[in-house]
Each structure stands twice: as structure tokens, then as C-alpha cells.
Amino acid sequence: MGKDKDKVSYQLKVPKGTKDWEGKDMVIRDKIFGNITDVFKRHGAVTIDTPVFELKEILAGKYGEDSKLIYDLADQGGELCSLRYDLTVPFARWLAMNSSIQNIKRYHIAKVYRRDQPAMTKGRMREFYQCDFDIAGTYDPMLPDAEIIRITCEIFESLGWQGRYTIKINHRKILDGIFQVCGVPTDKLRTISSAVDKLDKSPWEEVRREMTGEKGLDAEVADRIGEYVQRKGGRDLLDQLRQDEKLMANESAKAGLADMDLLFTYLKSFSVLERVSLDMSLARGLDYYTGVIYEVITEGSAPQTQEGQKLKSAGKKEAKANKHASNIDGEEDRSNDPTVGVGSVAAGGRYDNLVSMFSGKQQIPCVGISFGVDRIFSITKQRLASDASAAPIRTNEVDVFVMAFGGKGFDGLLPQRMEVAKRLWDAGIKAEFSWKVKPKLPQQFKAAEVNGVPFAVILGDDELAAGKCKIKEMGLPEGHPEKDGLLIELASLEQEVKSRIGRRGGSAELSDGVDGMSLDEAAKAAPKTG
């Protein structure tokens, strides 16, 4: 009885806003990592790694209103630390500590942490991966910025998005110029910028209400801002803004518009200008941006319906009216909330002064972008699920399942199966076999089908005695000349298998899969036995 009282009852769950990864989800995520890394390396980047937590003072004051989402850790021996909020500030700290490095193309793939309100199935989490690409150093204007936009397009095309995304782009100097021309006090520039950035989630009336009611901006000033920030377009909008005499008389706006004109020229050379939308509402809430800023959105980024937008507005009012009853701390999973979209799937911009904030003297201009892998994963998984023509996703990369078949007195040919598997492994071929001494052939085919293994090597007594075995490609259509497999010389097994794998295109891809063979086909494929 005493022992029972001492037992501790655990609630077996992961913390809110986190998840375990396994099976097909891991396959999809790893493929996304691979595609992104391939593009980064194609453009000459090297990788670094930094601690998962930083000194609290390093992160403090870098994220504007989002600073409240930083996870602070308990005092351990006199150092106050916080979990990293992103990978950009740690990179700037690293540059400041390594003054010999004046230019670098760097990428970093790692987890970051935000005490945000989760919506798990939409990739909005408290622990999530970011894939960052940054260019640090002094170069001629807008060349690194243009290459990052090109890299962004290459990544989403490699993921099969086929143009189903838009890169929203703006410039902090243009925004600051607009705010100055409209009469925003200098001490309110960043806080008004943060309000404008919410226009992708909230209607102008609500943003205007925040500016005037919560942040004390004059109503006429807010209305003048509204005439600018609700506009979007391409080169045509840029030309219109450059004809605006008030804007061109402002040094900040003039410099920003000149940058954008040059950037658009370079983007046309890179054949990606059609993917870009000049969006005057894009402000990016983080304080460290100084120049071009951008976000990548797709159809899953915004709240799902107009009704969702209305619900969101009503929910905000209700939360203000009843703070204690509402979910202020963001504990609930809002995956089924129609007011919540996936959000941007990548974002970034130019931050020329962040390194000097740490070093005090050394200023290294930087520009970069961060890809939200969990949000990309969420949209990719939804698209695969809705695509009836998509092949099944393989959960491993095994290319060959070694099988055996026999009639009366069949002993399972376990030593022979193990010997064949060893030969394949020695040749660098991914292979498996059943861990039963006398496996039934349908069970062996089922094991291969479950994991989408593309080839079977089938052993039989008579064939082995003749120095042969049968190789079969799984899932071939009826009437195919090799539907029932092909006898080959056992001595040339490795070369035959490698040749077939090469023709088929190698191991598992994101959309790879095998239709699988029905179990009643097993007997047809089996070698004949005496």
C-alpha cells in the first residue's frame, strides 16, 4: 500500500505550442530542410551555429513590441539568460565578437522560441525551426538584396509551389518618409509603424483606431497615412510614388525610392520581378530593420474567411472587456480558429546598424531572410493531402527488400537472406529483410509495401542452386513485361540493383511513393520451387 502512495501520476503530453515529430511528417520536414540547404549552398553560403540561449541583455530592446514574447530563464549563477527569439540577433552578436570577419554569406538552421499563442496545425508554434540566410559586408547598393529575393524564389520553386506565393516588399526609409510627411512625431515612428504592419490581418478602420485611440495619433495624421499605406502594386506604383512631390522632398523617402528603383531593375535581370508586390502596408514590427523589408505569403497565410476577420475583431473587443476570462496568456491551441492564418512563410530585410549596437564602433551592413519551416511544412502537408494525384510519402529510404519463398519443407533461407542483405549494404545499397526465420511471402510483401520499398529481391531454393535470384520492381502495371520480376545472375546482383535504382531516380523524394503490389500478386512474383 505504501508503495502505491509514493507513485507519481504524470500527465503525458508535450508543452503547449510544441510537438513531437515522427513518420511522414519527418520525411516532409527533412525534405524541406534539404531543398533549402541546397539553394543556400548554391549561392556560396557557409553555416554557423550559436547557443540556444543568449544573455538577456543581448536580446533586450531588439524586437519592439514583440519583446514580450521572449522566454526568460531563471537566474543561474548570476547570468540572466533568455531563449533565442530568432537567429538574426545571435548572428549580429557573433559578427561583433569576430571582428576579423568583414563579409560573409551565412546560413543557420535551428530552433527558436516565442511565448506566442499557438495554432499548431497552421505552423504557429512556441518552439519552431527557422532557416536563415544572411549576407554581411559592404557591397554596391541593392545587389545582395536582389540575390536574396532570387534565393527566395528558388527555394519555393524547389518545393513545388509553382508561383503560388507572393513576395511583399517595402522599404523602411519610404515608410519613415511617409510618416514624416504626414506629420507623425519622431517619438511615435516605430509604434505607428508597428500598427501599420497589422493591415494584413486587420481592416484599416481597426488599425486607424489603434493609432488614434491607443497610441494618441492625431486623426488627420492617421487619415493622411491611410492614403499611402493601403496602396500596393509593382513598377507602376513605384513610378507614382516617385512623382509625389511631397515624398520626393523628404530625404528619407527619396533615398528609399531610389533603392527600390535600382532593386526592381536587378530583380528583372534575375527574372523574379513578377513574384514581387510593392506593398505600402508592410512595415515589419522588429526594430532593427533599416532598409528593404519583405514577407512571403501564400493562400494559407491570411485568416481563412471574411467571417473569420469579423470574428477576430469581435474577439479583440471581448478580450478587452473581460481580460481575466480571455486567453491573455495564449495558452489555448487556436488551430481551429478561422481568424488565424498561417501567417508569412518567410520574412526579412536589411539591418545595417544591428552589429554596431553590440560592438559600439564596428558597423557591418547586413541583409537577410528567415524561412519559417513549420509554416512551410503546414502548407506543404495540406497541399499533399488535397492532391489526389500525389504519390504516397515514403517513411524511409530503403531501396530493396530481400525476400524468400519456398514450398513444402521451406526453412526460410535466413542465412541466405542475411548474406544478400550484407552484400547490398557493403555496396552502399539501402536494404532490409524480415526478422522472422520462416516468413510468409505475403507478409514480406506487406512489409515492403508499408514503407514504399521500390524493389524486391526474391530468393528460392532452385534459383539459388542455379546461382540466380529474382528482382522485381514493385507496382508495375498489368501487362508490363517485368510485372512478375526478372531472373538475374546472383553474382551480378549489386550491379543489377544499382542500375535499376539509377534508372528509377534514386531514393525517396518528397513526393515519391510506390503504388504497392496487392498481396495476391505475391505468388506470381515468387520464384518457382521444387
XYZ file of C-alpha atoms in Angstrom:
530
model
C 0.000 0.000 0.000
C 2.835 2.344 0.906
C 4.462 1.897 -2.480
C 1.222 2.804 -4.269
C 1.001 6.075 -2.318
C 4.501 7.018 -3.453
C 3.646 6.615 -7.131
C 3.644 9.878 -9.106
C 0.934 10.373 -11.692
C 2.278 12.093 -14.809
C 0.248 13.847 -17.484
C 1.978 12.555 -20.596
C 1.942 15.495 -23.003
C 4.349 17.929 -24.606
C 4.310 21.589 -23.504
C 1.776 23.835 -25.233
C 2.994 25.133 -28.559
C 5.417 22.230 -29.141
C 5.134 18.851 -30.854
C 6.884 15.543 -31.385
C 7.943 14.828 -34.968
C 7.819 11.352 -36.499
C 6.936 9.283 -39.551
C 5.779 11.043 -42.696
C 5.968 14.445 -41.021
C 9.700 13.948 -40.528
C 10.100 12.919 -44.178
C 8.363 16.083 -45.376
C 10.265 18.327 -42.961
C 13.668 16.810 -43.772
C 12.988 17.213 -47.493
C 12.178 20.892 -46.909
C 15.444 21.275 -44.976
C 17.335 19.585 -47.810
C 15.846 21.759 -50.547
C 16.507 24.971 -48.614
C 20.082 23.967 -47.764
C 20.813 23.055 -51.395
C 19.784 26.534 -52.532
C 21.809 28.235 -49.782
C 24.923 26.281 -50.778
C 24.320 27.018 -54.462
C 24.734 30.689 -53.608
C 28.010 30.212 -51.730
C 26.846 30.248 -48.113
C 28.638 28.689 -45.142
C 26.894 27.656 -41.933
C 27.386 28.514 -38.260
C 25.693 27.514 -35.002
C 25.031 29.547 -31.853
C 23.737 28.706 -28.346
C 20.012 28.120 -27.906
C 20.016 30.794 -25.195
C 21.704 34.194 -25.051
C 22.371 36.713 -22.309
C 19.123 38.544 -21.681
C 20.724 41.922 -22.381
C 21.759 40.751 -25.864
C 18.126 40.158 -26.871
C 16.585 43.078 -24.948
C 15.369 46.055 -26.967
C 15.780 44.446 -30.411
C 12.227 43.292 -31.177
C 9.926 46.221 -30.442
C 6.503 45.220 -29.160
C 7.318 41.527 -29.701
C 9.857 41.613 -26.868
C 7.087 40.427 -24.537
C 7.213 37.057 -26.334
C 10.804 36.291 -25.252
C 11.226 33.328 -22.888
C 13.350 34.424 -19.899
C 15.241 31.759 -17.956
C 15.833 31.554 -14.202
C 18.987 33.180 -12.820
C 21.759 30.565 -12.903
C 24.880 31.751 -11.108
C 24.452 35.441 -11.807
C 23.803 35.326 -15.577
C 20.337 36.327 -16.720
C 19.589 34.458 -19.959
C 16.729 34.137 -22.442
C 15.905 31.574 -25.115
C 16.717 32.957 -28.548
C 13.769 34.646 -30.266
C 15.288 34.460 -33.747
C 18.624 33.699 -35.429
C 19.360 37.252 -36.600
C 20.331 38.895 -33.309
C 22.641 35.970 -32.357
C 24.270 36.321 -35.789
C 24.857 40.035 -35.243
C 26.318 39.292 -31.796
C 28.604 36.670 -33.394
C 29.800 39.171 -36.015
C 30.533 41.751 -33.314
C 32.598 39.155 -31.406
C 34.518 38.118 -34.546
C 35.771 41.449 -35.840
C 38.137 39.830 -38.349
C 35.105 38.764 -40.404
C 34.054 41.720 -42.538
C 31.930 39.866 -45.091
C 30.182 36.507 -45.106
C 27.257 34.654 -46.652
C 25.935 32.566 -43.806
C 23.024 30.216 -43.269
C 21.754 28.796 -39.991
C 19.017 26.208 -39.421
C 17.941 25.897 -35.783
C 15.049 26.103 -33.323
C 13.855 29.397 -31.868
C 11.358 30.104 -29.094
C 8.481 32.547 -28.719
C 5.915 32.756 -25.942
C 3.189 33.229 -28.519
C -0.368 31.972 -28.858
C -0.127 28.623 -30.691
C -2.128 27.328 -33.652
C -0.354 24.050 -34.179
C -1.790 22.762 -37.473
C -1.066 26.145 -39.050
C 2.596 26.085 -38.069
C 2.233 28.786 -35.408
C 4.221 27.334 -32.519
C 6.257 28.267 -29.465
C 9.213 26.101 -30.459
C 9.911 26.077 -34.181
C 12.661 25.973 -36.773
C 13.950 28.907 -38.740
C 16.225 28.682 -41.772
C 18.143 31.933 -42.093
C 20.282 33.234 -44.933
C 22.209 36.481 -44.405
C 24.772 38.488 -46.349
C 27.061 40.670 -44.232
C 29.520 43.168 -45.675
C 29.799 46.385 -47.672
C 28.751 45.960 -51.303
C 27.294 48.159 -54.031
C 23.666 49.077 -53.274
C 20.855 46.524 -53.637
C 22.949 43.707 -55.147
C 22.845 41.453 -52.042
C 19.188 42.408 -51.527
C 18.320 41.312 -55.072
C 20.145 37.997 -54.667
C 18.177 37.217 -51.507
C 14.899 37.734 -53.396
C 16.230 35.407 -56.121
C 17.182 32.809 -53.466
C 13.673 33.040 -52.006
C 12.087 32.273 -55.366
C 14.470 29.373 -55.999
C 13.540 27.813 -52.657
C 9.778 27.966 -53.132
C 10.037 26.727 -56.698
C 12.200 23.810 -55.498
C 9.430 22.952 -53.018
C 6.941 22.694 -55.882
C 4.953 25.836 -55.065
C 4.993 26.802 -58.762
C 4.414 30.507 -58.304
C 1.735 30.084 -55.632
C 3.341 32.717 -53.405
C 3.916 36.472 -53.360
C 6.897 38.381 -52.000
C 5.560 41.563 -50.414
C 8.261 44.217 -50.350
C 8.678 47.711 -48.910
C 11.422 49.981 -47.576
C 11.751 51.360 -44.050
C 13.079 54.689 -45.381
C 9.999 55.094 -47.589
C 7.735 54.358 -44.626
C 9.604 56.742 -42.343
C 9.397 59.399 -45.058
C 5.640 58.853 -45.403
C 5.179 59.152 -41.643
C 7.273 62.340 -41.538
C 5.401 63.885 -44.487
C 2.091 63.005 -42.833
C 3.129 64.612 -39.517
C 3.902 61.672 -37.206
C 6.010 62.818 -34.223
C 9.521 61.334 -34.219
C 8.952 59.503 -30.925
C 5.942 57.672 -32.449
C 7.551 56.491 -35.703
C 8.222 52.897 -34.587
C 4.965 52.423 -32.691
C 2.897 53.734 -35.634
C 4.955 51.548 -37.962
C 4.007 48.554 -35.803
C 0.322 49.442 -36.112
C 0.550 49.748 -39.913
C 2.127 46.291 -40.074
C -1.171 44.801 -38.854
C -3.015 45.767 -42.055
C -2.546 42.259 -43.472
C -4.584 40.892 -40.556
C -6.964 43.747 -39.681
C -9.035 46.276 -41.686
C -7.866 49.882 -41.956
C -10.616 51.081 -39.585
C -9.211 48.931 -36.785
C -5.610 49.986 -37.450
C -6.691 53.641 -37.521
C -8.491 53.130 -34.199
C -5.281 51.747 -32.674
C -3.254 54.686 -33.956
C -5.626 57.334 -32.654
C -7.121 55.648 -29.594
C -4.304 53.560 -28.145
C -1.267 55.449 -29.454
C -2.540 59.020 -29.357
C -2.007 59.977 -33.001
C -3.954 62.911 -34.396
C -6.894 61.695 -36.527
C -5.962 63.885 -39.520
C -2.423 62.474 -39.481
C -3.822 58.941 -39.402
C -6.054 59.698 -42.398
C -3.093 61.026 -44.392
C -1.158 57.853 -43.587
C -4.127 55.786 -44.765
C -3.945 57.357 -48.226
C -0.449 55.862 -48.646
C -0.334 52.591 -46.737
C -3.364 50.985 -48.379
C -1.683 51.015 -51.799
C 0.077 48.098 -53.460
C 1.367 47.303 -56.942
C 4.548 46.931 -58.964
C 6.738 49.234 -61.004
C 3.665 51.386 -61.729
C 3.157 52.174 -58.036
C 6.856 52.923 -57.615
C 6.667 55.408 -60.517
C 3.600 57.063 -58.955
C 5.370 57.479 -55.617
C 8.423 58.970 -57.337
C 6.137 61.595 -58.905
C 4.798 62.574 -55.458
C 6.446 65.956 -54.811
C 5.961 65.815 -51.042
C 7.620 62.416 -50.803
C 10.497 63.333 -53.104
C 11.140 66.438 -50.988
C 11.729 64.157 -47.993
C 15.315 62.849 -47.881
C 14.378 59.516 -46.287
C 11.601 58.737 -48.767
C 13.711 59.894 -51.723
C 16.590 57.567 -50.734
C 14.228 54.639 -50.197
C 12.506 55.124 -53.554
C 15.885 55.285 -55.323
C 16.862 51.993 -53.665
C 13.619 50.361 -54.796
C 14.051 51.576 -58.365
C 17.522 50.004 -58.500
C 16.270 46.812 -56.821
C 13.438 46.403 -59.341
C 15.982 46.705 -62.180
C 18.087 43.904 -60.678
C 15.048 41.714 -59.980
C 14.093 41.966 -63.631
C 17.585 40.705 -64.554
C 17.082 37.763 -62.167
C 13.651 37.038 -63.759
C 11.813 37.285 -60.427
C 10.216 40.731 -60.640
C 6.791 39.195 -61.354
C 6.874 37.466 -57.945
C 7.198 40.802 -56.086
C 4.445 43.150 -54.888
C 5.293 46.624 -53.579
C 3.033 46.745 -50.514
C 2.960 50.044 -48.636
C 1.329 48.432 -45.569
C 4.323 46.154 -44.963
C 6.276 47.571 -42.024
C 7.756 44.573 -40.121
C 7.444 45.053 -36.372
C 11.092 44.382 -35.467
C 13.068 47.476 -34.540
C 16.367 46.577 -36.180
C 15.347 46.892 -39.862
C 16.807 49.902 -41.688
C 16.098 49.420 -45.412
C 14.332 46.963 -47.700
C 11.881 44.650 -45.896
C 9.909 41.703 -47.279
C 7.492 38.920 -46.399
C 6.442 35.854 -48.375
C 2.759 34.941 -48.280
C 0.626 32.260 -49.902
C -3.043 31.305 -49.899
C -2.824 29.838 -46.390
C -1.218 32.921 -44.854
C -4.305 35.016 -44.158
C -7.327 34.173 -41.989
C -9.497 31.777 -43.935
C -12.671 33.790 -44.415
C -14.154 37.267 -44.215
C -16.264 35.887 -41.417
C -13.012 34.998 -39.688
C -11.910 38.624 -39.916
C -15.160 39.728 -38.280
C -14.755 37.137 -35.531
C -11.234 38.329 -34.929
C -12.368 41.918 -34.489
C -15.182 40.854 -32.155
C -12.780 38.677 -30.185
C -10.442 41.594 -29.571
C -13.277 43.695 -28.168
C -14.402 40.833 -25.943
C -10.853 40.308 -24.676
C -10.584 43.960 -23.673
C -13.942 43.815 -21.920
C -13.078 40.683 -19.951
C -9.304 40.359 -19.562
C -9.442 37.722 -16.839
C -11.790 35.419 -18.737
C -9.998 35.736 -22.056
C -6.926 33.844 -23.056
C -4.448 36.661 -22.471
C -1.563 34.303 -21.814
C -2.116 32.474 -25.091
C -2.415 29.006 -23.620
C -5.024 27.522 -25.961
C -4.290 25.985 -29.338
C -6.117 28.115 -31.909
C -5.692 25.725 -34.855
C -9.450 25.628 -35.495
C -9.903 29.385 -35.136
C -10.921 30.821 -38.546
C -9.407 34.173 -37.564
C -5.920 32.658 -37.532
C -3.965 32.020 -40.718
C -0.533 30.512 -41.163
C 0.987 33.983 -41.495
C 4.052 34.797 -43.565
C 6.168 31.771 -44.525
C 9.389 33.781 -44.837
C 10.416 37.313 -43.940
C 13.428 39.555 -43.555
C 15.119 42.719 -44.651
C 18.158 44.955 -44.318
C 19.591 45.707 -40.874
C 22.696 47.864 -41.217
C 23.072 49.034 -37.609
C 22.492 45.894 -35.536
C 26.147 44.784 -35.347
C 27.263 48.240 -34.188
C 24.704 48.066 -31.373
C 26.898 45.323 -29.893
C 30.389 46.458 -30.882
C 29.882 50.180 -30.337
C 32.136 51.057 -33.279
C 32.218 48.366 -35.924
C 29.365 48.709 -38.418
C 28.781 45.828 -40.821
C 25.795 46.250 -43.161
C 23.612 43.121 -43.289
C 20.609 41.856 -45.190
C 18.861 38.542 -44.717
C 15.750 36.395 -44.768
C 14.305 33.767 -42.450
C 12.179 30.851 -43.664
C 9.576 29.521 -41.225
C 9.943 25.772 -41.788
C 6.958 24.806 -39.640
C 4.650 27.131 -41.564
C 6.047 25.912 -44.893
C 5.551 22.347 -43.627
C 1.934 23.069 -42.651
C 1.034 24.382 -46.107
C 3.022 21.665 -47.922
C 1.279 18.927 -45.929
C -2.156 20.419 -46.634
C -1.390 20.580 -50.356
C -0.171 16.979 -50.434
C -3.296 15.838 -48.574
C -5.602 17.618 -51.034
C -3.729 16.421 -54.145
C -5.313 13.149 -55.208
C -2.544 12.552 -57.748
C 0.268 12.887 -55.191
C 2.187 9.656 -54.641
C 2.349 8.189 -51.136
C 5.150 9.547 -48.974
C 7.866 7.080 -48.087
C 8.828 6.943 -44.422
C 12.280 5.523 -45.102
C 14.733 5.321 -47.989
C 15.164 1.544 -48.251
C 15.569 0.571 -51.903
C 15.488 -3.246 -51.672
C 13.564 -5.730 -49.535
C 15.230 -9.160 -49.556
C 12.603 -11.945 -49.551
C 12.475 -15.720 -49.693
C 9.806 -18.166 -50.838
C 9.521 -21.930 -50.769
C 7.141 -24.852 -50.790
C 6.981 -27.881 -48.543
C 9.943 -28.060 -46.193
C 10.793 -24.347 -46.676
C 13.268 -23.334 -43.936
C 13.091 -19.544 -44.548
C 16.535 -19.245 -46.196
C 17.508 -16.884 -43.353
C 21.325 -17.245 -43.762
C 20.984 -16.651 -47.499
C 18.773 -13.582 -46.978
C 21.272 -12.207 -44.460
C 24.153 -12.824 -46.865
C 22.353 -10.994 -49.700
C 21.470 -8.072 -47.399
C 25.119 -7.865 -46.287
C 26.279 -7.749 -49.900
C 23.844 -4.934 -50.669
C 24.885 -2.965 -47.572
C 28.565 -3.401 -48.473
C 27.741 -1.924 -51.896
C 26.111 1.105 -50.273
C 22.567 -0.015 -51.142
C 19.782 0.532 -48.612
C 18.223 -2.853 -47.858
C 16.053 -4.727 -45.334
C 14.826 -8.288 -44.755
C 12.234 -9.882 -42.469
C 13.335 -10.697 -38.933
C 11.368 -13.951 -38.971
C 13.118 -17.266 -39.518
C 10.320 -18.595 -41.746
C 8.397 -15.576 -43.032
C 5.374 -15.976 -45.267
C 5.732 -14.295 -48.651
C 2.590 -12.120 -48.324
C 3.916 -10.792 -45.007
C 7.215 -9.898 -46.656
C 5.460 -8.061 -49.487
C 3.276 -6.255 -46.954
C 6.365 -5.046 -45.064
C 7.807 -3.714 -48.324
C 4.526 -2.044 -49.316
C 4.087 -0.258 -45.966
C 7.406 1.536 -46.398
C 7.123 2.013 -50.153
C 10.241 -0.028 -50.947
C 10.655 0.100 -54.746
C 12.436 -3.238 -55.363
C 12.247 -6.795 -54.076
C 14.989 -9.387 -54.389
C 13.338 -12.803 -54.063
C 15.302 -15.959 -53.220
C 14.221 -19.560 -53.847
C 15.958 -22.950 -53.438
C 16.057 -23.819 -57.153
C 17.205 -20.364 -58.203
C 19.949 -20.286 -55.577
C 21.155 -23.713 -56.694
C 21.464 -22.285 -60.216
C 23.262 -19.144 -58.939
C 20.274 -16.905 -59.689
C 17.647 -14.794 -57.910
C 14.626 -12.786 -58.992
C 14.481 -8.972 -58.923
C 11.109 -7.277 -59.107
C 10.153 -3.619 -59.359
C 7.105 -3.047 -57.204
C 3.897 -1.537 -58.516
C 4.358 -2.141 -62.235
C 1.080 -2.066 -64.198
C -0.639 -5.164 -65.570
C 0.848 -6.240 -68.880
C 4.317 -4.879 -68.152
C 6.948 -7.366 -69.395
C 8.680 -7.338 -65.976
C 5.486 -7.352 -63.903
C 6.377 -10.736 -62.371
C 10.050 -9.922 -61.931
C 13.205 -10.942 -63.787
C 15.741 -13.689 -63.134
C 19.313 -12.382 -62.832
C 22.702 -13.859 -62.000
C 23.321 -13.719 -58.251
C 26.973 -12.866 -58.921
C 25.955 -9.574 -60.604
C 23.272 -8.675 -58.023
C 24.849 -5.412 -56.853
C 25.346 -4.050 -60.369
C 21.821 -5.038 -61.442
C 20.244 -3.380 -58.371
C 22.279 -0.183 -58.735
C 21.391 0.028 -62.423
C 17.662 -0.240 -61.685
C 17.790 2.250 -58.818
C 19.620 4.691 -61.084
C 17.014 4.367 -63.843
C 14.238 4.885 -61.334
C 15.776 8.059 -59.968
C 17.301 7.028 -56.639
C 15.906 7.028 -53.121
C 12.883 8.723 -51.641
C 11.878 12.204 -52.694
C 9.213 14.347 -51.022
C 6.508 13.182 -53.397
C 7.995 9.749 -54.067
C 5.977 6.691 -53.310
C 5.110 3.286 -54.680
C 1.615 2.263 -55.605
C 2.363 -1.024 -53.921
C 1.633 -4.513 -55.004
C -1.515 -6.341 -53.952
C -0.860 -9.400 -51.848
C -2.491 -11.745 -54.384
C 0.294 -10.759 -56.810
C 2.890 -12.214 -54.453
C 2.627 -15.755 -55.741
C 3.089 -14.588 -59.338
C 6.311 -12.823 -58.405
C 7.683 -15.696 -56.338
C 10.358 -17.931 -57.853
C 9.304 -21.440 -58.670
C 10.473 -24.113 -56.250
C 10.834 -27.829 -56.498
